[in-house]
Amino acid sequence: MLPADPAMLLTFVVIVVTVVLYAMERLALEVVALGSVVAFLLIFTFFQPADASVTIGASELLSGFANPALVTVICLLIVGQGLFQTDALEKPAKIIVDATRKRPVLAAMPILVAVAVISGFLNNTPVVVMFLPILSAVAAAQGKPAGRLLMPLSFIAILGGMTTLIGSSTNLLVADVAARTSDVRLGFFSFTGIGVILAGVGILYVLFVMPFLLKPRRSMAEEMQVSSGKQFIAQIAITAGHPLEGVTSVAGLFPALKDMTVRLVQRGERPILPPFENVTLMPGDTVIVAATRHALTTALSQRRPLMATESEEPSDLEASLPQRSLTLAEVVVAPASRLSGRTIAQSGFHTETDCVVMGVQRRSRMPRMAMTEIRLEPGDVLLVAGHATNIQRLRTNRDVLLLDWSAAELPPRRLAPRALAIFALMVAASASGVVPIVTASIAATFAMVLSGCLNVRQALRAVDSRIFMLIGASIAAATALEVTGGAKMIADVLVMVLEGQRPMVMLSSLFLLVMLLTNVLSNNATAVLFTPIAVNMAIQSGMPVEAFVTCVIFAANCSFATPIGYQTNLIVMGPGHYRFSDFIVAGTPLALLLWLTFTFVAPIYYGFSML
């Protein structure tokens, strides 16, 4: 049966073509999304729904770009960026990784299981918001892409949310509609039994099968900044009150510098060489170390930095080079450079560039001497620190070649407690229901910028254009499908086709159709549309109404196959650097697995014949 309404028919065509183009990834996702919006605008400029009482125009189709869900997701991305920028969760992540060093898989598995349990009692969105930065930090500490853990986080939160009445807003919505259209009254744990079975099957798939299907993706910046393991020669000047003052070597090493190799301790005119036996660092000592860029970044970004970002002339660190504005970058000494044959002190590099050399890297064997005594050669790599504007000026410097990809802002870890407090208040306020999550997320975004954890440029950089376009376009498609009556027509066809079929076939078909639509429409819209239909199907067939109502609940929660299926998928899409096809590849088998599980378990659970 084809729809006679041209607007409805064209709406179906646009939705199908859009989903196919999303999956093919021949065009940028933003281009496809924008194209679908343009198509809907043109359709409803020349055609209106057959129902004369209903009209749809540009304001309705474009309302998705101001939707609270979109604003919430963007604000959550910015808040997450604030946590990442300050390295607020690096320490707890490192504790988890250290505790599970022998079996790295155990670092994430207990967290994901905890997410499943908590999601049964809290709304999924704040749960994902709560654990996303933790799992991102765990992935970073393990040296793995965040994409390995973030899609599993979203999926497991959805699975846990389908086990209780309050686990998801969809569950509450279906229960409310069912109570108004039938005598079914769902309690808190009414469907927990079968929900736990479905969630258990899904969690096993997510933990043990999905890792083989999920292709880890890194952002371009991550690909270019992968640590090579090469080391820089750097030096740490021990002054009065320095964090290393009074530190004594143990078994020939300095435990406080476990991520660095101490090559020499210069004490006045006397060099102390390894192994270091009972050496206590004191003011006036200079510690020469070999360390990776990551280790030097950590030393610089601590609340009490091990290394001072100051030049030969003493300067006020807070006044001249505030820690939160520091940028680190790598430069190569150019051929015929004026720096060649000179030490860093003789070169006048700081005076000319306002940047400070923090380390020297040489391909040949590094001499065992202070960094400031090394005579530079063409090809040497210098790790330099300075304001972002001063770093960018190095592009025009003829003595060094700036490696643009290497520039990265120093994490202002002293602001980490502030970022954590903002994040915790946002989660508590939204999870407790004191304020809507959209209000809490906007307030937290403002607080992150106002407190200095992020600047405006960093906040804008966290906004993912793919998510912005994807949400706006998907809401336009859902609006068009509902207003034209396309969604109702699909439901009517289902009832007509399944009339007189066996209970198992009716239940399985209802689950499959709702599952498919919930990945294109919003899960709440799908649930509201199909709950009355499910009640009528149950009454007509003489089957338990509760079985059909819970069928809609579980199927509407199976929003795994597309990022537009559920808000948590969109939240993890940006930080995980996922593509649309990643959700299809990893999420479709999960949705089908739950469909098959429900098809065979539901008749037994609700006590009616499978024949």
XYZ file of C-alpha atoms in Angstrom:
611
model
C 0.000 0.000 0.000
C 1.667 3.219 -1.166
C 0.805 6.568 0.381
C -1.290 8.783 -1.873
C -0.034 11.925 -0.140
C 2.940 13.336 -2.165
C 4.422 14.976 0.949
C 4.382 11.644 2.802
C 5.882 9.729 -0.121
C 8.672 12.260 -0.634
C 9.376 12.252 3.119
C 9.931 8.479 3.021
C 12.240 8.862 0.017
C 14.351 11.575 1.679
C 14.691 9.583 4.931
C 15.764 6.399 3.125
C 18.253 8.219 0.869
C 19.671 10.147 3.841
C 20.275 7.010 5.942
C 21.889 5.252 2.947
C 24.210 8.212 2.312
C 25.091 8.365 6.017
C 26.083 4.701 5.910
C 28.043 4.970 2.631
C 30.127 7.901 3.922
C 30.926 9.059 0.387
C 29.927 12.586 1.393
C 30.670 14.394 4.632
C 28.000 13.771 7.252
C 27.366 17.496 7.575
C 26.725 17.779 3.825
C 24.223 14.908 3.840
C 22.419 16.309 6.888
C 22.199 19.780 5.374
C 21.001 18.293 2.083
C 18.171 16.451 3.854
C 17.056 19.666 5.565
C 17.054 21.499 2.220
C 15.027 18.658 0.694
C 12.379 18.868 3.435
C 12.186 22.658 3.109
C 11.576 22.337 -0.637
C 9.034 19.510 -0.202
C 6.888 21.469 2.232
C 7.214 24.659 0.217
C 5.328 23.012 -2.652
C 3.374 20.271 -0.845
C 1.496 20.188 2.440
C 0.158 17.140 4.333
C -3.156 15.698 3.108
C -4.700 16.598 6.473
C -5.689 20.237 5.827
C -5.757 20.972 9.569
C -2.007 20.375 9.796
C 0.639 22.587 8.199
C 4.403 22.489 8.418
C 6.865 25.207 7.487
C 10.466 26.273 7.895
C 10.086 27.142 11.593
C 8.950 23.584 12.449
C 11.590 21.923 10.267
C 14.429 24.084 11.631
C 13.321 23.871 15.271
C 15.710 20.964 15.804
C 18.696 23.303 15.624
C 17.438 25.020 18.792
C 16.245 21.826 20.428
C 17.109 21.448 24.148
C 18.601 18.007 23.410
C 21.038 19.573 20.948
C 21.982 22.352 23.364
C 22.483 19.767 26.113
C 24.788 17.582 24.034
C 26.924 20.547 22.923
C 27.217 21.867 26.478
C 28.176 18.416 27.766
C 30.934 18.239 25.167
C 32.278 21.591 26.376
C 32.151 20.518 30.024
C 33.982 17.333 29.111
C 36.603 19.410 27.319
C 37.103 21.353 30.543
C 37.856 18.118 32.407
C 40.254 16.974 29.685
C 41.951 20.362 29.455
C 42.755 20.397 33.171
C 43.616 16.666 33.345
C 41.153 16.538 36.238
C 40.712 12.772 36.117
C 44.242 11.706 35.258
C 45.089 10.715 38.840
C 42.054 8.430 39.463
C 42.529 6.941 35.999
C 46.180 6.252 36.745
C 45.218 4.552 40.022
C 42.805 2.282 38.137
C 45.385 1.478 35.455
C 48.145 0.791 37.999
C 45.844 -1.521 39.957
C 45.052 -3.537 36.825
C 48.419 -3.330 35.070
C 48.767 -7.112 34.780
C 45.297 -7.456 33.236
C 44.453 -4.177 31.426
C 40.985 -5.411 30.425
C 39.959 -5.215 34.087
C 40.546 -1.455 34.100
C 37.376 -0.766 32.100
C 35.216 -3.839 32.733
C 34.278 -3.089 36.390
C 33.464 0.509 35.432
C 31.163 -0.598 32.608
C 29.398 -3.129 34.852
C 28.900 -0.380 37.449
C 27.423 1.811 34.689
C 24.895 -0.922 33.868
C 23.758 -1.138 37.492
C 23.609 2.613 38.096
C 21.684 3.190 34.839
C 18.841 1.139 36.231
C 18.250 3.777 38.899
C 19.378 7.006 37.222
C 18.620 8.498 33.833
C 21.123 7.246 31.256
C 22.343 10.652 30.145
C 23.877 11.880 33.430
C 25.366 8.413 33.979
C 27.183 8.585 30.642
C 28.222 12.169 31.359
C 29.603 11.036 34.715
C 31.679 8.142 33.402
C 32.722 9.433 29.966
C 35.695 11.490 31.232
C 36.745 8.662 33.571
C 36.865 6.107 30.755
C 38.533 8.627 28.443
C 41.236 9.154 31.052
C 41.637 5.385 31.524
C 42.035 4.955 27.767
C 44.610 7.763 27.648
C 46.545 6.257 30.561
C 46.634 2.932 28.695
C 47.704 4.641 25.490
C 44.564 3.479 23.659
C 42.045 5.470 21.602
C 38.999 6.571 23.612
C 36.834 4.996 20.905
C 37.595 1.576 22.382
C 35.533 2.359 25.468
C 33.047 5.151 24.778
C 30.570 3.384 22.482
C 30.442 0.438 24.931
C 29.736 3.014 27.657
C 26.700 4.362 25.791
C 25.377 0.914 24.881
C 25.747 -0.494 28.383
C 24.024 2.559 29.882
C 21.083 1.962 27.525
C 21.014 -1.755 28.419
C 21.041 -1.009 32.138
C 18.339 1.615 31.686
C 15.856 -0.930 30.294
C 15.752 -2.986 33.502
C 13.629 -0.710 35.731
C 10.757 1.724 35.356
C 12.901 4.811 35.980
C 15.983 3.629 34.089
C 14.975 5.603 31.003
C 12.493 8.343 30.197
C 11.149 6.017 27.487
C 10.140 3.463 30.115
C 8.161 6.037 32.078
C 6.508 7.355 28.938
C 5.347 3.904 27.817
C 4.068 3.083 31.322
C 2.085 6.323 31.407
C 0.474 5.759 27.980
C -0.271 2.116 28.857
C -1.942 3.158 32.115
C -4.209 5.587 30.208
C -5.153 3.122 27.464
C -5.400 -0.141 29.454
C -5.552 -1.579 32.950
C -1.797 -2.337 32.986
C 0.040 -0.618 35.834
C 3.768 -1.151 35.633
C 5.685 -1.023 38.920
C 9.344 -0.238 39.561
C 10.520 -3.827 39.002
C 7.617 -5.122 36.853
C 9.832 -6.044 33.904
C 13.206 -6.294 35.673
C 13.337 -10.084 35.298
C 13.211 -10.198 31.514
C 15.074 -6.874 31.346
C 18.039 -8.376 33.212
C 18.072 -11.311 30.777
C 18.164 -8.975 27.768
C 20.709 -6.652 29.395
C 22.897 -9.605 30.390
C 22.967 -10.952 26.837
C 23.693 -7.461 25.498
C 26.471 -6.772 28.012
C 28.221 -10.041 27.124
C 28.136 -8.989 23.476
C 29.440 -5.482 24.261
C 32.299 -6.717 26.449
C 33.481 -9.741 24.488
C 32.283 -9.470 20.853
C 31.979 -5.766 20.049
C 35.714 -5.006 20.543
C 36.413 -7.146 17.469
C 33.867 -5.226 15.364
C 34.666 -1.736 16.584
C 37.419 -0.015 14.647
C 39.282 2.380 16.958
C 39.618 5.829 15.486
C 41.895 8.668 16.495
C 41.425 12.313 15.695
C 43.883 13.904 13.267
C 45.616 15.657 16.158
C 45.989 12.401 18.073
C 47.391 10.639 15.016
C 49.999 13.329 14.549
C 50.897 13.636 18.217
C 51.375 9.947 18.953
C 54.338 9.713 21.280
C 57.411 8.380 19.524
C 59.153 7.457 22.757
C 62.109 9.680 21.847
C 63.639 11.526 24.752
C 64.715 15.096 25.330
C 67.589 16.192 27.498
C 66.245 18.648 30.091
C 67.374 20.070 33.382
C 65.694 20.759 36.690
C 67.125 23.510 38.859
C 66.648 22.786 42.576
C 65.841 25.992 44.443
C 64.698 26.686 48.000
C 61.185 25.317 48.420
C 61.406 23.206 45.261
C 59.253 20.005 45.360
C 62.430 17.900 45.005
C 64.369 19.658 47.770
C 65.469 17.055 50.316
C 64.567 14.074 48.116
C 67.048 11.195 48.618
C 67.921 8.516 46.067
C 66.750 4.964 46.728
C 68.575 1.993 45.213
C 70.417 4.370 42.898
C 67.247 6.066 41.598
C 65.028 9.020 42.492
C 61.442 7.716 43.022
C 59.977 11.201 42.496
C 61.402 11.134 38.950
C 60.301 7.622 38.034
C 59.189 8.698 34.528
C 62.578 10.287 33.831
C 66.117 8.967 33.591
C 68.472 11.019 35.762
C 71.761 11.276 33.844
C 73.668 13.660 36.062
C 73.380 15.781 39.202
C 75.548 18.887 38.947
C 76.502 20.205 42.406
C 78.620 23.304 41.957
C 81.736 22.224 40.046
C 81.253 18.588 41.056
C 79.270 16.253 38.778
C 77.544 13.306 40.478
C 77.085 10.396 38.081
C 74.773 7.360 38.383
C 74.239 5.098 40.196
C 73.201 7.587 42.846
C 73.874 6.252 46.336
C 72.426 8.236 49.240
C 72.340 11.465 47.225
C 70.044 14.097 48.725
C 69.029 16.937 46.446
C 69.589 20.413 47.834
C 69.197 24.016 46.653
C 71.781 24.874 44.020
C 71.776 21.396 42.449
C 70.944 20.976 38.786
C 69.424 17.628 37.796
C 70.009 16.618 34.175
C 67.323 14.195 32.952
C 66.318 12.339 29.803
C 62.544 12.227 29.407
C 59.788 11.930 26.827
C 57.676 14.922 25.931
C 54.759 13.434 27.915
C 56.910 13.201 31.058
C 58.128 16.780 30.642
C 54.577 18.002 30.079
C 53.521 16.303 33.303
C 56.412 17.905 35.181
C 55.474 21.330 33.855
C 51.735 21.084 34.483
C 51.750 19.972 38.103
C 50.380 22.335 40.716
C 53.978 22.789 41.881
C 55.910 22.429 38.601
C 59.208 20.545 38.746
C 60.573 22.730 35.979
C 60.395 26.509 35.873
C 59.381 28.147 32.615
C 61.817 31.026 33.059
C 64.804 32.220 31.113
C 68.349 33.044 32.120
C 67.031 36.232 33.692
C 64.761 35.561 36.686
C 61.151 36.446 36.009
C 57.870 36.263 37.795
C 56.244 33.108 36.460
C 52.682 34.112 37.263
C 53.102 37.577 35.804
C 55.101 36.806 32.679
C 53.967 33.343 31.649
C 50.803 32.158 33.425
C 50.719 28.382 33.528
C 47.290 28.059 32.009
C 48.388 30.011 28.922
C 51.492 27.947 28.208
C 51.850 26.173 24.868
C 54.480 23.517 24.198
C 55.820 22.902 20.711
C 58.760 21.311 18.937
C 61.102 23.156 16.600
C 64.008 21.883 14.486
C 67.279 23.781 14.243
C 67.437 24.757 10.581
C 70.465 24.289 8.284
C 72.749 27.349 8.380
C 70.934 28.486 11.531
C 72.579 31.134 13.708
C 71.968 28.760 16.640
C 74.390 26.209 15.203
C 77.517 25.834 17.323
C 76.090 27.907 20.175
C 74.660 26.917 23.533
C 71.112 27.913 24.404
C 72.414 30.694 26.661
C 74.679 32.073 23.907
C 71.980 31.922 21.246
C 69.724 34.596 22.739
C 66.754 32.450 21.722
C 64.556 33.578 24.636
C 65.313 37.285 24.126
C 64.434 37.083 20.446
C 61.358 34.828 20.612
C 60.008 35.116 24.193
C 59.975 31.293 24.199
C 61.931 29.114 26.609
C 63.788 25.937 25.623
C 62.676 23.125 27.930
C 64.528 20.224 26.306
C 66.923 19.203 23.528
C 66.631 16.060 21.389
C 69.451 14.814 19.180
C 69.428 11.802 16.916
C 73.023 10.883 17.724
C 74.109 9.877 21.222
C 73.446 12.655 23.701
C 76.427 13.886 25.729
C 76.254 13.617 29.504
C 76.237 17.339 30.274
C 73.841 20.077 31.301
C 71.291 21.041 28.673
C 72.503 24.646 28.752
C 76.056 23.504 27.860
C 75.081 21.529 24.744
C 76.171 23.221 21.531
C 73.273 23.036 19.110
C 73.551 21.419 15.681
C 71.278 21.498 12.601
C 68.619 18.825 12.979
C 68.396 19.113 16.778
C 64.813 19.207 18.048
C 64.031 21.739 20.763
C 61.011 21.509 23.050
C 59.961 25.107 23.631
C 57.347 26.735 25.864
C 55.655 30.098 25.432
C 52.446 31.960 24.804
C 50.439 30.620 21.844
C 51.058 33.844 19.898
C 54.818 33.628 20.459
C 54.836 29.990 19.391
C 53.015 30.912 16.170
C 55.583 33.637 15.457
C 58.223 30.921 15.223
C 56.788 30.109 11.776
C 58.629 33.143 10.420
C 61.859 32.464 12.332
C 64.671 31.531 9.935
C 66.754 29.771 12.575
C 64.193 27.123 13.513
C 61.439 25.192 11.741
C 58.202 24.981 13.749
C 56.457 21.590 13.692
C 52.886 22.939 13.664
C 51.259 19.636 14.624
C 53.334 19.481 17.810
C 51.846 22.620 19.386
C 49.665 21.783 22.394
C 48.490 23.826 25.342
C 49.803 22.819 28.726
C 47.073 21.313 30.941
C 46.359 23.761 33.804
C 46.215 21.030 36.447
C 46.030 23.516 39.286
C 42.480 24.204 38.069
C 41.531 20.504 38.148
C 39.701 20.689 41.531
C 37.645 23.591 40.176
C 36.692 21.648 37.037
C 35.804 18.561 39.089
C 33.593 20.607 41.409
C 31.688 22.128 38.461
C 31.253 18.700 36.883
C 30.078 17.090 40.149
C 27.540 19.855 40.790
C 26.164 19.500 37.257
C 25.730 15.734 37.565
C 24.191 15.977 41.061
C 21.749 18.689 40.016
C 20.580 16.866 36.886
C 20.499 13.360 38.418
C 18.489 14.518 41.441
C 15.961 16.336 39.281
C 16.523 19.667 41.022
C 16.962 21.304 37.605
C 16.597 19.939 34.047
C 19.813 18.587 32.559
C 19.767 21.262 29.861
C 19.820 23.978 32.545
C 22.556 22.226 34.515
C 24.726 21.718 31.422
C 24.428 25.344 30.250
C 25.286 26.588 33.742
C 28.275 24.232 33.927
C 29.521 25.441 30.534
C 29.351 29.045 31.719
C 31.141 28.113 34.956
C 33.949 26.305 33.077
C 34.704 29.420 31.019
C 34.196 31.881 33.877
C 36.497 29.918 36.214
C 39.316 29.782 33.666
C 39.237 26.013 33.133
C 38.548 26.777 29.451
C 38.843 29.858 27.342
C 36.247 30.742 24.720
C 38.383 29.425 21.869
C 38.827 26.046 23.576
C 35.102 25.864 24.323
C 34.156 26.545 20.703
C 36.696 23.967 19.561
C 34.825 21.315 21.554
C 31.631 21.832 19.526
C 31.301 19.004 16.990
C 29.734 20.217 13.737
C 28.690 16.657 12.841
C 26.554 16.367 15.954
C 25.037 19.815 15.445
C 23.935 18.975 11.905
C 22.951 15.387 12.700
C 20.571 16.287 15.524
C 18.980 19.196 13.657
C 18.436 17.114 10.506
C 17.113 14.042 12.375
C 14.535 16.147 14.252
C 13.433 17.667 10.937
C 12.964 14.146 9.505
C 11.015 12.974 12.571
C 8.788 16.055 12.429
C 8.057 15.509 8.729
C 7.289 11.814 9.265
C 4.879 12.484 12.119
C 3.079 15.496 10.587
C 2.503 13.785 7.244
C 1.086 10.730 9.020
C 3.881 8.487 7.731
C 4.595 7.000 11.141
C 0.899 6.269 11.761
C 0.618 4.644 8.341
C 3.492 2.266 9.183
C 1.743 1.292 12.413
C -1.592 0.727 10.603
C 0.089 -1.518 8.045
C 1.644 -3.540 10.863
C -1.743 -4.154 12.506
C -3.306 -5.136 9.188
C -0.503 -7.528 8.187
C -0.309 -9.231 11.589
C -4.026 -9.725 12.040
C -4.669 -13.393 12.892
C -0.994 -14.299 13.222
C 0.450 -16.410 16.041
C 1.269 -14.536 19.283
C 4.995 -15.154 18.900
C 4.988 -13.736 15.355
C 2.967 -10.688 16.422
C 5.226 -9.960 19.374
C 8.429 -10.493 17.378
C 7.200 -8.364 14.454
C 6.154 -5.535 16.779
C 9.578 -5.590 18.431
C 11.385 -5.568 15.084
C 9.394 -2.634 13.654
C 9.709 -0.500 16.791
C 13.424 -1.347 16.934
C 13.927 -0.174 13.355
C 11.974 3.068 13.787
C 13.601 4.001 17.094
C 16.929 4.305 15.247
C 15.447 6.852 12.823
C 12.837 8.639 14.934
C 13.371 9.543 18.573
C 12.765 6.657 20.951
C 10.171 8.666 22.865
C 8.183 9.455 19.711
C 8.274 5.793 18.702
C 7.168 4.684 22.149
C 4.190 7.060 22.253
C 3.114 6.021 18.759
C 3.257 2.253 19.285
C 2.114 1.787 22.891
C -1.631 2.153 22.068
C -1.128 -0.103 19.035
C 0.550 -2.736 21.226
C -2.325 -2.598 23.725
C -4.896 -3.083 20.958
C -2.928 -5.968 19.425
C -2.777 -7.732 22.800
C -6.491 -7.287 23.473
C -7.483 -8.478 19.983
C -5.261 -11.571 20.214
C -6.197 -12.393 23.813
C -2.556 -12.246 24.926
C -1.193 -10.598 28.119
C -1.197 -6.836 27.568
C 1.902 -6.427 29.745
C 3.935 -8.583 27.337
C 3.156 -6.254 24.434
C 3.729 -3.097 26.497
C 7.157 -4.287 27.678
C 7.888 -5.309 24.085
C 7.572 -1.619 23.135
C 9.768 -0.591 26.083
C 12.621 -2.929 25.164
C 12.375 -2.334 21.413
C 12.279 1.463 21.814
C 15.459 1.198 23.897
C 17.278 -0.733 21.119
C 18.673 2.494 19.687
C 22.122 1.129 18.922
C 22.358 1.130 15.118
C 22.633 4.901 14.544
C 24.062 7.812 16.537
C 20.724 9.641 16.212
C 18.944 6.780 17.981
C 19.653 8.044 21.483
C 21.206 11.068 23.151
C 24.040 9.110 24.806
C 25.193 7.898 21.377
C 25.535 11.509 20.283
C 27.392 12.414 23.472
C 30.106 9.792 22.854
C 30.269 10.308 19.077
C 32.552 13.360 19.244
C 34.991 12.268 21.987
C 35.180 8.771 20.459
C 35.760 10.129 16.919
C 33.147 7.709 15.583
C 31.603 7.681 12.150
C 27.982 6.912 11.343
C 29.004 3.507 9.984
C 30.673 2.551 13.274
C 27.270 2.505 14.960
C 25.781 0.452 12.138
C 28.576 -2.122 12.284
C 28.731 -2.446 16.069
C 25.131 -1.621 17.017
C 23.079 -3.546 14.459
C 24.197 -7.009 15.683
C 23.353 -5.974 19.252
C 19.864 -4.824 18.267
C 19.233 -8.051 16.326
C 20.582 -10.128 19.203
C 18.132 -8.504 21.635
C 15.287 -8.978 19.138
C 15.997 -12.725 18.867
C 16.440 -13.066 22.617
C 13.137 -11.336 23.337
C 11.367 -13.381 20.633
C 12.220 -16.684 22.342
C 12.285 -15.601 25.990
C 9.097 -13.468 26.162
C 6.589 -16.308 25.472
C 8.193 -18.418 28.201
C 8.477 -15.504 30.636
C 4.857 -14.405 30.187
C 3.504 -17.939 29.998
C 1.861 -18.220 26.600
C 2.442 -20.625 23.723
C 5.121 -19.944 21.137
C 2.888 -21.607 18.508
